[in-house]
CSV table of C-alpha atoms in Angstrom, one decimal:
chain,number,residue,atom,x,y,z
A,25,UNK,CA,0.0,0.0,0.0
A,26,UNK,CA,0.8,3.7,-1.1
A,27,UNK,CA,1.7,5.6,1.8
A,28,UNK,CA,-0.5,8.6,2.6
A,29,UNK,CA,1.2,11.7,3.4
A,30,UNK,CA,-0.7,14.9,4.9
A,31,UNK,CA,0.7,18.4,4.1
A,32,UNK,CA,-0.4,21.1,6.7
A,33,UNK,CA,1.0,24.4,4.9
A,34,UNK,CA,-0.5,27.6,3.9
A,35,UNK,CA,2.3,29.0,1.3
A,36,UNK,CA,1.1,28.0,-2.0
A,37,UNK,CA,4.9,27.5,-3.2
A,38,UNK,CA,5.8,25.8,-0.9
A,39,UNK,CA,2.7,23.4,-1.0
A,40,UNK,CA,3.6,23.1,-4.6
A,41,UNK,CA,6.9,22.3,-4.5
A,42,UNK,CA,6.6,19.7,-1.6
A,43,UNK,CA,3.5,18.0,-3.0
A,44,UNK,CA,5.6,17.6,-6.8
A,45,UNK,CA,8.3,16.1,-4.7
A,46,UNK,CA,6.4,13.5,-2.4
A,47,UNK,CA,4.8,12.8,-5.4
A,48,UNK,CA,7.8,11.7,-7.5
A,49,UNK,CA,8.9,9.9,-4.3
A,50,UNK,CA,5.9,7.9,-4.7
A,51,UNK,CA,3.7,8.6,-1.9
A,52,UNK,CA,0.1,10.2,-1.8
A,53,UNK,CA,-0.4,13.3,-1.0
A,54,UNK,CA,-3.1,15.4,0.8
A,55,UNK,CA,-2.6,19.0,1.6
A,56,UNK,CA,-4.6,21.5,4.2
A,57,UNK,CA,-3.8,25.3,4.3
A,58,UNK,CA,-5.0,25.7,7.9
A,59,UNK,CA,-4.8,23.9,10.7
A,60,UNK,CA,-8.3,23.0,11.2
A,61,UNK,CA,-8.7,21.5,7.9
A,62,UNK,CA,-5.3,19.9,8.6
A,63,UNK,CA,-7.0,18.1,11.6
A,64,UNK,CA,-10.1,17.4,9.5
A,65,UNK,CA,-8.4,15.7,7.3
A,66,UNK,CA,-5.7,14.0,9.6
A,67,UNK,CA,-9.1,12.3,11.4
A,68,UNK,CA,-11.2,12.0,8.2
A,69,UNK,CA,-7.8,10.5,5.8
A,70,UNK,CA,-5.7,9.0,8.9
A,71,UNK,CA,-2.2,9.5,7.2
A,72,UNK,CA,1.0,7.6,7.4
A,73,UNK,CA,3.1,10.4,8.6
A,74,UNK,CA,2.4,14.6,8.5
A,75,UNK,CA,4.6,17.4,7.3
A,76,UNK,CA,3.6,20.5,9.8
A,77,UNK,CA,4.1,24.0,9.6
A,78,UNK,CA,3.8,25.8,12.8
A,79,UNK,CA,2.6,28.8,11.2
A,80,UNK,CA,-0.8,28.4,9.8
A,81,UNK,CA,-4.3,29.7,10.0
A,82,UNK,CA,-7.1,28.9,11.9
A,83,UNK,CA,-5.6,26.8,14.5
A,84,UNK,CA,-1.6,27.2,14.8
A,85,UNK,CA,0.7,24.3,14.0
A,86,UNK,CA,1.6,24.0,17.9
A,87,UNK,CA,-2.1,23.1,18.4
A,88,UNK,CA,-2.6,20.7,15.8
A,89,UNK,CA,0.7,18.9,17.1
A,90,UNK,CA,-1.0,18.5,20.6
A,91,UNK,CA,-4.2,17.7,19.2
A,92,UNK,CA,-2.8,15.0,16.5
A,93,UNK,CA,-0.7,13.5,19.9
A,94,UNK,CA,-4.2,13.1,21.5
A,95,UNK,CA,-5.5,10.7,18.5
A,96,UNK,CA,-2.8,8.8,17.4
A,97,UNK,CA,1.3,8.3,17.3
A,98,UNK,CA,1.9,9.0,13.5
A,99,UNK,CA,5.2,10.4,12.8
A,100,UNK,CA,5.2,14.1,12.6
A,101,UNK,CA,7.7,16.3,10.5
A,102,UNK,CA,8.0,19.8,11.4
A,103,UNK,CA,8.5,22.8,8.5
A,104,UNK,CA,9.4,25.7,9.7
A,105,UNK,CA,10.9,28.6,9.4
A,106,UNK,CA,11.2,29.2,13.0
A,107,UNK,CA,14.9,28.1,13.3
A,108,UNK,CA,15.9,28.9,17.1
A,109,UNK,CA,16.7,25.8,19.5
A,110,UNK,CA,13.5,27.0,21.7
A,111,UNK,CA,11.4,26.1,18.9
A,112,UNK,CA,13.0,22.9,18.1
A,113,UNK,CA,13.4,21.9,21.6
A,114,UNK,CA,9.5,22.5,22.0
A,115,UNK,CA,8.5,21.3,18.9
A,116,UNK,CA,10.2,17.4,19.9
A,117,UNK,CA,9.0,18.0,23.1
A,118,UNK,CA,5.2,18.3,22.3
A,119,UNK,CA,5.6,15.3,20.3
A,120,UNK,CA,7.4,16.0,17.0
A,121,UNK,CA,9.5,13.1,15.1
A,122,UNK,CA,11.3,15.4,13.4
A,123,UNK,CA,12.4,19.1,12.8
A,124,UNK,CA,13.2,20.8,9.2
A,125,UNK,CA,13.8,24.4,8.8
A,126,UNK,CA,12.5,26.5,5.4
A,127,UNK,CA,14.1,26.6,3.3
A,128,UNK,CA,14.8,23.1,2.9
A,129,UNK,CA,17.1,21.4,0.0
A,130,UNK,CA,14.0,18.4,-1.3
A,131,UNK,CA,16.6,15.8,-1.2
A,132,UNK,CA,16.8,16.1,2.6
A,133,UNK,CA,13.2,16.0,3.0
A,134,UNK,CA,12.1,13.0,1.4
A,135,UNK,CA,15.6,11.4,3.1
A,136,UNK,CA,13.5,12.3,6.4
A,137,UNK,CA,9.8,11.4,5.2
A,138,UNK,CA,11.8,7.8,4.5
A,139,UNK,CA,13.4,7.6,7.9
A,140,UNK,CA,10.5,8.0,9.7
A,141,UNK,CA,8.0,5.7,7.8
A,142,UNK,CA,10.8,3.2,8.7
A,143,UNK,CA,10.8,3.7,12.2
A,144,UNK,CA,7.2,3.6,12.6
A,145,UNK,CA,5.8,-0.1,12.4
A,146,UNK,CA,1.9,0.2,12.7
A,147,UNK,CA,0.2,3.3,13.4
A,148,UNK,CA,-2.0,3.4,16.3
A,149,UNK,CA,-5.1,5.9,16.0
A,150,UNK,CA,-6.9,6.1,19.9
A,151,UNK,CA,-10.2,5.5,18.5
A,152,UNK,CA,-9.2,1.8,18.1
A,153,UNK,CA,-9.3,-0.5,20.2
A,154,UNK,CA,-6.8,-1.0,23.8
A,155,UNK,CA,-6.8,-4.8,24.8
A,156,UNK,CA,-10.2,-6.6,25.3
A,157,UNK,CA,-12.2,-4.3,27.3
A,158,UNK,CA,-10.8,-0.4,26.5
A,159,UNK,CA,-11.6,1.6,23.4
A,160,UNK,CA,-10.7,5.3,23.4
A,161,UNK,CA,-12.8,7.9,21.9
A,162,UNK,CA,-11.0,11.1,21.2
A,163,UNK,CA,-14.2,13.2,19.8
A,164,UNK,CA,-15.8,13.1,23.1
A,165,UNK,CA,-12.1,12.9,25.6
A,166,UNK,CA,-14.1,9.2,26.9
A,167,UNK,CA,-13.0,5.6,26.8
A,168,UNK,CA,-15.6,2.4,26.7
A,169,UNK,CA,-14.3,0.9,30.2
A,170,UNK,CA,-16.1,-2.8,29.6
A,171,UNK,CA,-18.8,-1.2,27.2
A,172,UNK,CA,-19.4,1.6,29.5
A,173,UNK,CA,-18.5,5.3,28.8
A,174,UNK,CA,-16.2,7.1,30.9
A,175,UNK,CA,-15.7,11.0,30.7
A,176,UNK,CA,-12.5,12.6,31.4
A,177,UNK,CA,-10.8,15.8,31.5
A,178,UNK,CA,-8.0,16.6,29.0
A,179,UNK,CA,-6.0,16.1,31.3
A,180,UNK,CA,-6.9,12.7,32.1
A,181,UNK,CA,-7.5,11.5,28.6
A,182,UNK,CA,-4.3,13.2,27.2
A,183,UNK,CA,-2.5,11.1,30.5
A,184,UNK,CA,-4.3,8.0,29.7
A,185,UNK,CA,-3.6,7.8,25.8
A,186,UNK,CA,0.1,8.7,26.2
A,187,UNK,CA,0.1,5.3,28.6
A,188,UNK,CA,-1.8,3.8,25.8
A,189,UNK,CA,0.7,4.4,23.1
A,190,UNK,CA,3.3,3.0,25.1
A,191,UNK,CA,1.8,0.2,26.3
A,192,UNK,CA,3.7,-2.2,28.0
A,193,UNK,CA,7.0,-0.2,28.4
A,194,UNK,CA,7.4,2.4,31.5
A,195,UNK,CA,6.8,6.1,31.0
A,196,UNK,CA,9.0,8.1,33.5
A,197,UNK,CA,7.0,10.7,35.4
A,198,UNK,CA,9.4,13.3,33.8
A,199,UNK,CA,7.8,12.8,30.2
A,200,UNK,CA,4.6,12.8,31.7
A,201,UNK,CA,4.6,15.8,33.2
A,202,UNK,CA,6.8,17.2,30.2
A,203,UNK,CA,4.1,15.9,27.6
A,204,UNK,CA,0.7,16.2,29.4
A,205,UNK,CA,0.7,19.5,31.4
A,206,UNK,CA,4.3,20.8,29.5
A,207,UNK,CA,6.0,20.7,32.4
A,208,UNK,CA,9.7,20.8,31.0
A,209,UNK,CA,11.2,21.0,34.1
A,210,UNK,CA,9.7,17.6,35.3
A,211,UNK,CA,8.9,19.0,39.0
A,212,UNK,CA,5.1,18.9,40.1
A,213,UNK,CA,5.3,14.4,40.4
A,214,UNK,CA,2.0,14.5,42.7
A,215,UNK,CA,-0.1,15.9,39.3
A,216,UNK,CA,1.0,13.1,37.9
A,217,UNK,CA,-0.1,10.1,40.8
A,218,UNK,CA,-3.1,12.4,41.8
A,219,UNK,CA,-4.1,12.4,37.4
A,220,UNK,CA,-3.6,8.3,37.9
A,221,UNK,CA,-5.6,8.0,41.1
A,222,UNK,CA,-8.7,10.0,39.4
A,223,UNK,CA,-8.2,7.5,36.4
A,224,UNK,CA,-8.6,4.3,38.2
A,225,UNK,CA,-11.6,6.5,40.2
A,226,UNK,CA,-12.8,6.5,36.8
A,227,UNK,CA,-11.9,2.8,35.5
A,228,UNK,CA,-13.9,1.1,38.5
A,229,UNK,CA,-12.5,-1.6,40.6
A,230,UNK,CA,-8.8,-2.2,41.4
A,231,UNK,CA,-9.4,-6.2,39.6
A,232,UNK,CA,-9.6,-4.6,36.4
A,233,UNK,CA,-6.9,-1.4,36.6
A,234,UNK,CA,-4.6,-1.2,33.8
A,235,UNK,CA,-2.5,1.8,34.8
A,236,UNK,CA,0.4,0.5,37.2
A,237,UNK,CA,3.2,2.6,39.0
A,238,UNK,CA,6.8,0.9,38.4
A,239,UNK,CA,8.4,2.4,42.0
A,240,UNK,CA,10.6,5.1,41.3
A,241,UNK,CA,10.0,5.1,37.8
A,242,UNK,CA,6.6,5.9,36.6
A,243,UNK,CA,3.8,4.6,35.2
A,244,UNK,CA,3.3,1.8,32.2
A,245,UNK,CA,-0.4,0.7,30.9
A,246,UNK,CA,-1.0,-3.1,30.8
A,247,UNK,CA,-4.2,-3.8,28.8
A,248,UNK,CA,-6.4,-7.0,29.7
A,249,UNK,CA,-4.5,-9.9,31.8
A,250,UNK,CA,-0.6,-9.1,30.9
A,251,UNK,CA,1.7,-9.5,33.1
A,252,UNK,CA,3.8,-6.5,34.8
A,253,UNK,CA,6.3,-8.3,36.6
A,254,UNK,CA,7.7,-5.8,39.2
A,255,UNK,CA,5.3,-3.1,39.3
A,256,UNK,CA,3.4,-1.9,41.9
A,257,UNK,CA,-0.3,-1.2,42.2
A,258,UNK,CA,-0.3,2.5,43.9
A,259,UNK,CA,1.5,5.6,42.7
């Protein structure tokens, strides 16, 4: 299968020139000159991978980063012309794969666009399903908790499906805080176990929790009966 590539730019050069050369690389292309048809598209076409201005219309690219984070783990290319290291530091921070400044030489790019889709095995989208009994619903910022609906706050949600995507593996309380509530300096740890404890408040009883604290560590998520050899039950 054709890879799918989504374009979120509002210069009409450069949107022509990248699209020609993605093109000739071989992949699809879809294109959005704001960032809220960028998302419209990123949840209507669900892309292999997204080129991302920061600077565009409607809904900045720093806000469609954060909300395509919320949805699923595609790799995301930054395009920018901001070029300082606080913008590239908080561009990888908030969840960016990758950071290109304008002007770009379009051998480079496509080198990148390639790297990435290598990286990335299978790309996980939240409104799929988690184990046997969790599906995540990113429209409404609720999970089906064994076919019941459970609200949460962004907070919770964005806390929850950055467990999800890393299921299995331990998330250190410093990228928590530095992801979720863009904490940088990774102070602030009882947000984190007091985020977890309104979770499982939320998930029902203890039997069927999925978030567990690894002591000293953080926090992995552990769908259905896996086992989490070593981890402990309460932040």
């Amino acid at each position: 299968m054709v890879p799918k590539l989504l374009i979120v730019e509002d210069d009409a050069a450069t949107v022509v020139a990248l699209r020609g050369l993605l093109l000739r690389a071989g992949y699809e292309v879809v294109t959005a000159a704001d960032g809220r048809e960028g998302l419209r598209l990123l949840f209507a076409q669900r892309p292999d991978l997204m080129v991302l201005d920061l600077v565009v219309p409607e809904l900045d690219g720093w806000r469609v980063l954060n909300r395509a984070r919320d949805v699923s783990d595609l790799p995301v290319l930054v395009l920018s012309g901001l070029d300082g290291v606080e913008h590239r530091v908080r561009a990888l921070r908030a969840g960016a794969d990758d950071y290109l400044v304008k002007p770009f030489h379009g051998e480079e790019l496509v080198a990148r666009v390639e790297a990435l889709l290598r990286r990335v095995g299978h790309r996980q989208w939240a409104g799929e399903g988690v184990g046997e009994h969790l599906r995540l619903v990113p429209e409404r910022r609720a999970v089906l908790w064994y076919g019941e609906e459970v609200r949460l706050s962004d907070i919770e949600y964005r806390l929850l499906w950055l467990l999800v995507r890393n299921r299995g593996r331990v998330v250190t309380t410093r990228h928590l805080l530095t992801r979720v509530w863009g904490d940088s300096g990774g102070t602030g740890g009882d947000r984190v176990k007091f985020a977890v404890l309104r979770l499982r408040r939320a998930a029902g009883p203890d039997s069927r929790d999925p978030v567990e604290a690894v002591r000293g560590l953080g926090y992995r998520f552990v769908p259905g009966d896996e086992d989490a050899d070593g981890s402990q039950s309460a932040p």
